[in-house]
mmCIF file of C-alpha atoms in Angstrom:
data_model
loop_
_atom_site.group_PDB
_atom_site.id
_atom_site.type_symbol
_atom_site.label_atom_id
_atom_site.label_comp_id
_atom_site.label_asym_id
_atom_site.label_seq_id
_atom_site.Cartn_x
_atom_site.Cartn_y
_atom_site.Cartn_z
ATOM 1 C CA MET E 1 12.859 -14.545 -0.863
ATOM 2 C CA PRO E 2 11.512 -13.559 2.332
ATOM 3 C CA ARG E 3 8.514 -14.856 3.656
ATOM 4 C CA LEU E 4 5.674 -12.976 5.361
ATOM 5 C CA ASN E 5 4.835 -14.941 8.173
ATOM 6 C CA GLN E 6 1.994 -12.683 9.563
ATOM 7 C CA VAL E 7 -1.390 -14.945 11.857
ATOM 8 C CA ILE E 8 -4.772 -13.310 12.289
ATOM 9 C CA LEU E 9 -6.993 -15.482 13.831
ATOM 10 C CA ALA E 10 -10.102 -16.085 13.044
ATOM 11 C CA ALA E 11 -12.175 -14.390 15.305
ATOM 12 C CA ALA E 12 -10.530 -10.966 14.785
ATOM 13 C CA LEU E 13 -11.893 -11.431 11.257
ATOM 14 C CA ILE E 14 -14.569 -10.999 8.845
ATOM 15 C CA ALA E 15 -15.588 -12.665 5.552
ATOM 16 C CA SER E 16 -14.802 -10.229 2.898
ATOM 17 C CA THR E 17 -14.552 -10.346 -1.098
ATOM 18 C CA PHE E 18 -11.794 -8.010 -2.856
ATOM 19 C CA ALA E 19 -14.524 -5.923 -5.601
ATOM 20 C CA ILE E 20 -12.883 -4.556 -8.492
ATOM 21 C CA SER E 21 -13.845 -0.358 -8.068
ATOM 22 C CA SER E 22 -17.997 0.317 -9.276
ATOM 23 C CA GLY E 23 -18.479 2.396 -12.204
ATOM 24 C CA SER E 24 -17.516 5.771 -10.344
ATOM 25 C CA GLN E 25 -14.310 4.688 -8.722
ATOM 26 C CA ALA E 26 -13.045 3.433 -12.057
ATOM 27 C CA ALA E 27 -14.006 6.467 -13.145
ATOM 28 C CA ASP E 28 -11.537 8.672 -9.775
ATOM 29 C CA ASN E 29 -8.820 6.223 -10.257
ATOM 30 C CA SER E 30 -7.865 7.374 -13.638
ATOM 31 C CA ARG E 31 -9.139 10.706 -12.756
ATOM 32 C CA PHE E 32 -5.624 10.063 -10.081
ATOM 33 C CA ASP E 33 -3.539 8.478 -11.925
ATOM 34 C CA MET E 34 0.664 9.040 -11.332
ATOM 35 C CA VAL E 35 2.648 8.325 -13.817
ATOM 36 C CA GLY E 36 0.423 6.562 -15.392
ATOM 37 C CA LEU E 37 0.179 4.138 -12.962
ATOM 38 C CA THR E 38 -4.226 3.745 -11.072
ATOM 39 C CA LEU E 39 -5.128 1.801 -8.694
ATOM 40 C CA GLY E 40 -6.393 -1.156 -9.097
ATOM 41 C CA MET E 41 -3.987 -2.305 -11.811
ATOM 42 C CA THR E 42 -2.332 -5.659 -12.440
ATOM 43 C CA PRO E 43 0.967 -5.787 -11.762
ATOM 44 C CA ASP E 44 1.431 -6.649 -16.105
ATOM 45 C CA ALA E 45 -0.351 -3.298 -16.024
ATOM 46 C CA ALA E 46 1.718 -1.636 -13.994
ATOM 47 C CA LEU E 47 5.293 -2.302 -15.123
ATOM 48 C CA ALA E 48 4.226 -1.225 -18.523
ATOM 49 C CA ALA E 49 3.028 2.169 -16.859
ATOM 50 C CA LEU E 50 6.291 1.847 -15.741
ATOM 51 C CA ARG E 51 8.428 1.014 -18.703
ATOM 52 C CA THR E 52 5.914 3.619 -19.991
ATOM 53 C CA HIS E 53 6.983 6.248 -17.821
ATOM 54 C CA GLY E 54 10.635 5.809 -18.745
ATOM 55 C CA VAL E 55 12.520 3.786 -15.441
ATOM 56 C CA ASN E 56 15.829 1.784 -15.819
ATOM 57 C CA GLU E 57 15.151 -1.787 -16.285
ATOM 58 C CA GLN E 58 17.591 -2.910 -14.178
ATOM 59 C CA SER E 59 16.083 -1.083 -11.164
ATOM 60 C CA ILE E 60 12.761 -3.151 -11.804
ATOM 61 C CA ASP E 61 12.396 -5.103 -8.682
ATOM 62 C CA VAL E 62 9.421 -6.938 -8.162
ATOM 63 C CA SER E 63 9.174 -8.171 -4.195
ATOM 64 C CA ARG E 64 7.296 -11.894 -3.514
ATOM 65 C CA LEU E 65 5.905 -13.247 0.163
ATOM 66 C CA SER E 66 3.728 -16.082 1.332
ATOM 67 C CA TYR E 67 1.744 -17.092 4.061
ATOM 68 C CA ARG E 68 3.427 -19.173 6.256
ATOM 69 C CA TYR E 69 0.554 -21.404 8.610
ATOM 70 C CA SER E 70 0.878 -24.409 11.400
ATOM 71 C CA ASP E 71 -1.636 -27.202 12.361
ATOM 72 C CA GLY E 72 0.226 -27.490 15.778
ATOM 73 C CA LEU E 73 3.248 -29.726 15.470
ATOM 74 C CA LYS E 74 4.515 -29.092 11.757
ATOM 75 C CA HIS E 75 5.035 -25.233 11.339
ATOM 76 C CA ASP E 76 6.175 -24.877 7.599
ATOM 77 C CA TYR E 77 3.518 -24.717 5.946
ATOM 78 C CA SER E 78 3.205 -21.992 3.099
ATOM 79 C CA THR E 79 1.050 -20.773 0.369
ATOM 80 C CA ASP E 80 1.978 -20.120 -2.506
ATOM 81 C CA ASP E 81 3.836 -16.854 -3.707
ATOM 82 C CA PHE E 82 2.505 -13.931 -5.018
ATOM 83 C CA ILE E 83 3.859 -10.454 -5.637
ATOM 84 C CA HIS E 84 3.966 -7.853 -3.326
ATOM 85 C CA LYS E 85 5.571 -5.213 -4.090
ATOM 86 C CA ILE E 86 7.368 -3.775 -6.837
ATOM 87 C CA ASN E 87 9.950 -1.075 -6.733
ATOM 88 C CA ALA E 88 11.740 0.531 -10.318
ATOM 89 C CA HIS E 89 14.119 4.389 -10.650
ATOM 90 C CA VAL E 90 14.730 6.491 -12.868
ATOM 91 C CA ASP E 91 17.896 7.690 -12.131
ATOM 92 C CA GLU E 92 19.601 10.547 -14.920
ATOM 93 C CA HIS E 93 23.369 12.386 -14.868
ATOM 94 C CA VAL E 94 23.988 15.761 -16.582
ATOM 95 C CA ASP E 95 27.067 17.580 -15.885
ATOM 96 C CA GLY E 96 27.778 15.815 -12.609
ATOM 97 C CA LYS E 97 24.330 16.356 -11.148
ATOM 98 C CA ARG E 98 21.705 14.214 -10.366
ATOM 99 C CA ARG E 99 18.106 13.229 -10.922
ATOM 100 C CA THR E 100 15.530 10.029 -9.986
ATOM 101 C CA ASP E 101 12.421 9.300 -9.379
ATOM 102 C CA THR E 102 11.695 5.893 -7.658
ATOM 103 C CA LEU E 103 8.494 4.127 -7.164
ATOM 104 C CA ASN E 104 7.316 2.072 -5.118
ATOM 105 C CA LEU E 105 4.236 0.771 -5.681
ATOM 106 C CA TYR E 106 2.369 -2.135 -2.988
ATOM 107 C CA PHE E 107 0.119 -4.786 -4.505
ATOM 108 C CA SER E 108 -2.884 -6.472 -2.395
ATOM 109 C CA PRO E 109 -2.689 -10.283 -1.392
ATOM 110 C CA PRO E 110 -5.084 -13.392 -2.185
ATOM 111 C CA PRO E 111 -6.783 -15.111 -2.353
ATOM 112 C CA LYS E 112 -9.193 -11.455 -3.722
ATOM 113 C CA GLY E 113 -5.954 -9.844 -4.130
ATOM 114 C CA GLY E 114 -3.602 -8.981 -7.254
ATOM 115 C CA ARG E 115 -4.042 -4.982 -7.785
ATOM 116 C CA LEU E 116 -2.378 -2.090 -7.483
ATOM 117 C CA VAL E 117 -3.487 -0.989 -3.670
ATOM 118 C CA ALA E 118 -0.461 2.494 -3.448
ATOM 119 C CA VAL E 119 2.327 3.942 -4.603
ATOM 120 C CA ARG E 120 5.070 6.194 -3.125
ATOM 121 C CA ARG E 121 6.858 8.165 -5.052
ATOM 122 C CA THR E 122 10.190 10.465 -4.457
ATOM 123 C CA ILE E 123 11.653 12.350 -7.037
ATOM 124 C CA GLU E 124 14.838 14.314 -6.288
ATOM 125 C CA ASN E 125 16.024 16.785 -8.685
ATOM 126 C CA ARG E 126 19.544 18.223 -9.326
ATOM 127 C CA VAL E 127 19.328 18.866 -12.748
ATOM 128 C CA ASN E 128 17.693 22.364 -13.114
ATOM 129 C CA PRO E 129 14.720 22.032 -11.503
ATOM 130 C CA ILE E 130 11.711 23.734 -11.146
ATOM 131 C CA THR E 131 10.454 26.224 -8.174
ATOM 132 C CA THR E 132 8.531 24.591 -5.528
ATOM 133 C CA GLY E 133 5.739 27.293 -7.145
ATOM 134 C CA GLN E 134 5.641 25.873 -10.660
ATOM 135 C CA PHE E 135 6.033 22.507 -9.335
ATOM 136 C CA ARG E 136 2.427 22.920 -7.170
ATOM 137 C CA GLN E 137 0.478 24.819 -9.792
ATOM 138 C CA ALA E 138 1.556 21.455 -12.749
ATOM 139 C CA VAL E 139 0.153 19.398 -9.714
ATOM 140 C CA LEU E 140 -3.503 21.429 -9.442
ATOM 141 C CA ASP E 141 -3.524 21.714 -13.289
ATOM 142 C CA LYS E 142 -3.538 18.044 -12.671
ATOM 143 C CA TYR E 143 -5.999 17.133 -10.093
ATOM 144 C CA GLY E 144 -8.002 20.418 -9.147
ATOM 145 C CA GLN E 145 -8.475 22.144 -6.026
ATOM 146 C CA PRO E 146 -7.025 19.257 -2.727
ATOM 147 C CA ALA E 147 -8.881 18.426 0.126
ATOM 148 C CA ALA E 148 -6.225 19.889 1.897
ATOM 149 C CA ASP E 149 -3.211 22.131 1.972
ATOM 150 C CA VAL E 150 -1.365 22.521 4.433
ATOM 151 C CA SER E 151 2.276 23.901 4.819
ATOM 152 C CA GLY E 152 3.530 22.315 1.639
ATOM 153 C CA VAL E 153 1.038 18.670 1.586
ATOM 154 C CA LEU E 154 -1.234 18.622 -0.984
ATOM 155 C CA ASN E 155 -3.954 16.160 -0.045
ATOM 156 C CA TRP E 156 -7.213 14.353 -2.564
ATOM 157 C CA LYS E 157 -9.753 12.070 -0.935
ATOM 158 C CA PHE E 158 -11.388 10.465 -3.722
ATOM 159 C CA GLY E 159 -13.187 6.688 -4.310
ATOM 160 C CA GLY E 160 -16.831 7.464 -2.367
ATOM 161 C CA GLY E 161 -14.695 7.978 1.915
ATOM 162 C CA GLU E 162 -14.231 11.511 3.272
ATOM 163 C CA ARG E 163 -12.127 10.638 5.827
ATOM 164 C CA ASN E 164 -8.306 10.181 6.071
ATOM 165 C CA CYS E 165 -8.542 6.571 8.576
ATOM 166 C CA ILE E 166 -5.014 6.487 8.818
ATOM 167 C CA SER E 167 -3.455 9.508 9.806
ATOM 168 C CA ASN E 168 -4.911 10.835 13.602
ATOM 169 C CA SER E 169 -3.892 14.380 11.599
ATOM 170 C CA PRO E 170 -6.569 16.728 12.118
ATOM 171 C CA ASN E 171 -6.255 18.123 8.446
ATOM 172 C CA GLY E 172 -6.782 15.074 7.234
ATOM 173 C CA THR E 173 -2.630 14.166 5.511
ATOM 174 C CA GLY E 174 -0.480 11.564 6.374
ATOM 175 C CA ILE E 175 -0.298 8.586 4.539
ATOM 176 C CA PRO E 176 2.248 5.852 6.560
ATOM 177 C CA LEU E 177 2.582 2.646 4.275
ATOM 178 C CA PRO E 178 3.768 -1.026 6.265
ATOM 179 C CA GLU E 179 6.951 -1.864 5.694
ATOM 180 C CA THR E 180 7.275 -5.621 5.562
ATOM 181 C CA SER E 181 10.948 -7.309 6.329
ATOM 182 C CA TYR E 182 12.864 -9.693 7.797
ATOM 183 C CA ARG E 183 12.585 -7.661 10.957
ATOM 184 C CA LYS E 184 8.918 -6.693 10.763
ATOM 185 C CA SER E 185 6.131 -6.967 9.571
ATOM 186 C CA GLN E 186 3.542 -4.609 9.395
ATOM 187 C CA SER E 187 -0.052 -4.870 7.831
ATOM 188 C CA ILE E 188 -2.452 -1.986 6.760
ATOM 189 C CA LEU E 189 -4.686 -3.385 9.375
ATOM 190 C CA ASP E 190 -2.466 -1.722 11.899
ATOM 191 C CA PHE E 191 -2.606 1.568 10.197
ATOM 192 C CA VAL E 192 -6.417 0.920 10.078
ATOM 193 C CA TYR E 193 -7.815 -0.620 13.560
ATOM 194 C CA HIS E 194 -6.616 -1.188 16.857
ATOM 195 C CA ARG E 195 -5.020 -4.058 17.951
ATOM 196 C CA SER E 196 -4.595 -6.399 21.114
ATOM 197 C CA ALA E 197 -1.893 -9.013 20.846
ATOM 198 C CA SER E 198 -2.786 -10.960 17.353
ATOM 199 C CA GLN E 199 -6.416 -9.676 16.975
ATOM 200 C CA TYR E 200 -7.613 -6.706 15.476
ATOM 201 C CA ASP E 201 -10.807 -5.255 16.651
ATOM 202 C CA LEU E 202 -12.688 -4.530 13.493
ATOM 203 C CA ASN E 203 -15.199 -1.935 15.415
ATOM 204 C CA ARG E 204 -12.198 0.076 16.898
ATOM 205 C CA PHE E 205 -10.718 2.276 14.086
ATOM 206 C CA ARG E 206 -7.626 4.560 14.896
ATOM 207 C CA ALA E 207 -8.061 7.936 12.680
ATOM 208 C CA PRO E 208 -10.688 9.974 15.145
ATOM 209 C CA ARG E 209 -14.206 10.046 14.575
ATOM 210 C CA VAL E 210 -13.818 7.098 11.995
ATOM 211 C CA SER E 211 -16.491 3.817 12.492
ATOM 212 C CA ALA E 212 -16.981 1.797 9.309
ATOM 213 C CA LEU E 213 -14.723 1.058 6.872
ATOM 214 C CA GLU E 214 -16.957 2.946 4.512
ATOM 215 C CA GLU E 215 -16.125 6.753 5.397
ATOM 216 C CA CYS E 216 -12.506 5.577 4.659
ATOM 217 C CA ALA E 217 -11.252 7.808 1.200
ATOM 218 C CA SER E 218 -8.712 6.439 -1.225
ATOM 219 C CA MET E 219 -6.127 9.334 -0.802
ATOM 220 C CA LEU E 220 -3.466 10.831 -3.031
ATOM 221 C CA GLU E 221 -1.000 13.370 -1.520
ATOM 222 C CA TYR E 222 1.926 15.298 -2.803
ATOM 223 C CA ARG E 223 4.537 16.633 -0.660
ATOM 224 C CA ILE E 224 6.227 20.587 -2.111
ATOM 225 C CA LYS E 225 8.331 22.667 0.168
ATOM 226 C CA ALA E 226 5.935 25.865 1.498
ATOM 227 C CA GLY E 227 6.474 28.821 -0.556
ATOM 228 C CA ASP E 228 6.572 29.510 -4.292
ATOM 229 C CA GLN E 229 10.019 30.475 -4.920
ATOM 230 C CA TYR E 230 12.530 27.211 -3.806
ATOM 231 C CA PRO E 231 14.264 25.107 -6.633
ATOM 232 C CA ALA E 232 11.604 22.011 -6.469
ATOM 233 C CA THR E 233 14.667 19.551 -5.505
ATOM 234 C CA ASN E 234 12.159 16.972 -3.415
ATOM 235 C CA VAL E 235 9.260 16.263 -3.741
ATOM 236 C CA SER E 236 7.814 12.740 -2.114
ATOM 237 C CA ALA E 237 3.660 11.729 -3.451
ATOM 238 C CA TYR E 238 1.583 8.810 -2.804
ATOM 239 C CA LEU E 239 -1.483 7.101 -3.497
ATOM 240 C CA ILE E 240 -3.299 5.248 -1.618
ATOM 241 C CA ASP E 241 -7.026 2.768 -1.817
ATOM 242 C CA VAL E 242 -7.259 2.094 1.588
ATOM 243 C CA ARG E 243 -10.883 0.070 1.419
ATOM 244 C CA GLY E 244 -9.791 -1.866 -1.314
ATOM 245 C CA TRP E 245 -6.391 -3.070 0.876
ATOM 246 C CA VAL E 246 -8.249 -3.669 4.030
ATOM 247 C CA ASN E 247 -10.845 -5.664 2.374
ATOM 248 C CA ALA E 248 -8.223 -7.586 0.414
ATOM 249 C CA GLU E 249 -5.923 -8.147 3.407
ATOM 250 C CA LEU E 250 -9.223 -9.162 6.011
ATOM 251 C CA ALA E 251 -10.130 -11.652 3.080
ATOM 252 C CA ALA E 252 -6.289 -13.153 2.939
ATOM 253 C CA GLY E 253 -6.637 -13.559 6.813
ATOM 254 C CA ALA E 254 -9.275 -15.613 6.359
ATOM 255 C CA TRP E 255 -8.624 -17.611 3.898
ATOM 256 C CA VAL E 256 -5.790 -18.272 6.134
ATOM 257 C CA ASP E 257 -6.880 -19.147 8.693
ATOM 258 C CA GLY E 258 -9.302 -21.264 7.081
ATOM 259 C CA LEU E 259 -5.757 -23.606 5.200
ATOM 260 C CA ARG E 260 -4.584 -23.585 8.901
ATOM 261 C CA ARG E 261 -7.530 -25.404 10.304
ATOM 262 C CA ASP E 262 -7.612 -28.256 7.212
ATOM 263 C CA ALA E 263 -4.640 -28.415 8.582
ATOM 264 C CA VAL E 264 -5.561 -29.753 11.588
ATOM 265 C CA GLN E 265 -8.395 -31.662 10.303
ATOM 266 C CA ARG E 266 -6.206 -33.682 8.115
ATOM 267 C CA ARG E 267 -3.271 -33.671 11.251
ATOM 268 C CA GLU E 268 -6.195 -35.079 13.508
ATOM 269 C CA GLY E 269 -7.773 -37.756 11.439
ATOM 270 C CA ALA E 270 -4.572 -39.203 10.686
ATOM 271 C CA GLY E 271 -3.626 -40.066 14.064
ATOM 272 C CA GLY E 272 -4.471 -43.524 15.386
ATOM 273 C CA LYS E 273 -5.739 -44.589 18.979
ATOM 274 C CA PRO E 274 -3.034 -44.560 22.006
ATOM 275 C CA ALA E 275 -2.489 -47.961 23.123
ATOM 276 C CA LEU E 276 -3.789 -48.067 26.679
#
């Protein structure tokens, strides 16, 4: 089981509550679903949506993580593990040709998390694919006109915000997602805020012209090859709740720092006076 070794200093944190979206946000989430997956879903609800979509049961992979912290002497304190990511795919072969539909689901951490905050979808289809024009029209029919439409990239913004807070693209497109592995551990905070050493500066945003987290939109983005006449053999899509994910990460950092301080106090309280 992989472990997330992430320490965020208290000075760089704000105590924040990860709230379930308001009525208007929930309506937006329902409108911008992806194969039945909606932002804010629990892992169980997301797994049900994946199975309804028809993913191969044996392809479902649930990744769990935990936070580790130290009291200054003992360095292997750990929180309970939690669901960080679920991967699954549809994989079909017809007459020697292959179609895959891969879905990567990201969930917010405790103590206020456990909700779907991002989805990455990758479609590779060699089994009689429709054209890029037909795929594009199907996307427009489902979601309406996008906020940005540039060279085959369509981006919708919703949830109250109007800016892409995780990309420097001048046209407001681009949805990078964090990587977490034994060798590399990223947070959504790395894409939103500037960082110095182990501290995030919550007043300095990476994206230009962003001055407050409330300006950050939830987003849906489809990447389809430009031009209507090509076969749609490779299509990717992204769905993300930036504000919800950031607030959950900040709350998690404050929670873990509180656990660390409690552990330090217990260690200091257990010590005796030195022999002088």
